[in-house]
Amino acid sequence: MSARIILVRHGRSAHVHTGWIDAAGFQRWRDAYDAAGLLPGERPPSALRALAMQAGAVVASDLPRARASAELLLPGGEIATSALLRELEQPALPLGNARAPLAVWALAIGLRKAYGALRAEPPPAAHQRQAAEAAEWLIGLAAQRGSVLAVTHGWLRELLAEALAERRWRREHMSGRYAHWSAWTLTDGRRSGS
């Protein structure tokens, strides 16, 4: 069986925001979101827990919501954490004192990212480096342990999957696309001769 890496997006954050914010407020929201754990009562799907229990290694971002998610997936198990799996910094658009609901800020950031992709603009070099280093680390773990389940974040996971594909890892399965607790499975295409 070829080596396997499962990239899981963390569960829902305990940090909830309502109301309107400006660019500075967006950064404060981001800081609070990164400091928060999981929503009380949050539970992973049982199929995902089974994958975690079968994995040769379970690793997670060192942010509280990812660590807590990994602990729910593998209660009492050994979980390594790494800043390499942290979410990518997405600064707010420079709109001065303009205020909007959080969903509008998220949409604007997503549109900025999509516009860059349409123009074939590469992600920032720091983001590419982080994804490449995380990919190499996970590949090394998979070579030792056979399979790795990594609890990470939405935007990093996308770049990380691309970095793995550049290293001839193939996407085998994507559940839930970008939803919380969604899982993307990649297998080592280098070993199968493809």
PDB file of N, CA and C in Angstrom, residues 2-3 167-170 187-194:
ATOM      1  N   SER A   2       0.538   2.225  -0.818  1.00  0.00           N
ATOM      2  CA  SER A   2       1.358   3.431  -0.886  1.00  0.00           C
ATOM      3  C   SER A   2       1.092   4.334   0.316  1.00  0.00           C
ATOM      4  N   ALA A   3       2.053   5.192   0.590  1.00  0.00           N
ATOM      5  CA  ALA A   3       1.921   6.134   1.696  1.00  0.00           C
ATOM      6  C   ALA A   3       0.731   7.056   1.440  1.00  0.00           C
ATOM      7  N   ARG A 167       4.992  17.336  -5.887  1.00  0.00           N
ATOM      8  CA  ARG A 167       5.926  16.276  -5.501  1.00  0.00           C
ATOM      9  C   ARG A 167       5.369  14.895  -5.869  1.00  0.00           C
ATOM     10  N   ARG A 168       4.423  14.886  -6.803  1.00  0.00           N
ATOM     11  CA  ARG A 168       3.821  13.678  -7.379  1.00  0.00           C
ATOM     12  C   ARG A 168       2.919  12.917  -6.412  1.00  0.00           C
ATOM     13  N   TRP A 169       2.306  13.623  -5.481  1.00  0.00           N
ATOM     14  CA  TRP A 169       1.263  13.024  -4.661  1.00  0.00           C
ATOM     15  C   TRP A 169      -0.061  13.287  -5.361  1.00  0.00           C
ATOM     16  N   ARG A 170      -0.933  12.286  -5.351  1.00  0.00           N
ATOM     17  CA  ARG A 170      -2.208  12.383  -6.077  1.00  0.00           C
ATOM     18  C   ARG A 170      -3.379  12.511  -5.110  1.00  0.00           C
ATOM     19  N   THR A 187      -2.237  10.306  -2.043  1.00  0.00           N
ATOM     20  CA  THR A 187      -1.364   9.133  -1.985  1.00  0.00           C
ATOM     21  C   THR A 187      -0.093   9.408  -2.783  1.00  0.00           C
ATOM     22  N   ASP A 188       0.944   8.690  -2.426  1.00  0.00           N
ATOM     23  CA  ASP A 188       2.264   8.884  -3.024  1.00  0.00           C
ATOM     24  C   ASP A 188       2.313   8.259  -4.410  1.00  0.00           C
ATOM     25  N   GLY A 189       2.245   9.085  -5.441  1.00  0.00           N
ATOM     26  CA  GLY A 189       2.309   8.612  -6.817  1.00  0.00           C
ATOM     27  C   GLY A 189       3.704   8.211  -7.252  1.00  0.00           C
ATOM     28  N   ARG A 190       4.725   8.592  -6.494  1.00  0.00           N
ATOM     29  CA  ARG A 190       6.109   8.249  -6.854  1.00  0.00           C
ATOM     30  C   ARG A 190       6.352   6.754  -6.717  1.00  0.00           C
ATOM     31  N   ARG A 191       5.679   6.120  -5.788  1.00  0.00           N
ATOM     32  CA  ARG A 191       5.913   4.699  -5.513  1.00  0.00           C
ATOM     33  C   ARG A 191       5.217   3.789  -6.510  1.00  0.00           C
ATOM     34  N   SER A 192       4.156   4.294  -7.127  1.00  0.00           N
ATOM     35  CA  SER A 192       3.410   3.441  -8.058  1.00  0.00           C
ATOM     36  C   SER A 192       3.949   3.536  -9.474  1.00  0.00           C
ATOM     37  N   GLY A 193       4.976   4.378  -9.674  1.00  0.00           N
ATOM     38  CA  GLY A 193       5.598   4.495 -10.987  1.00  0.00           C
ATOM     39  C   GLY A 193       4.846   5.376 -11.947  1.00  0.00           C
ATOM     40  N   SER A 194       3.810   6.088 -11.464  1.00  0.00           N
ATOM     41  CA  SER A 194       3.043   6.954 -12.361  1.00  0.00           C
ATOM     42  C   SER A 194       3.673   8.301 -12.533  1.00  0.00           C
TER      43      SER A 194
END
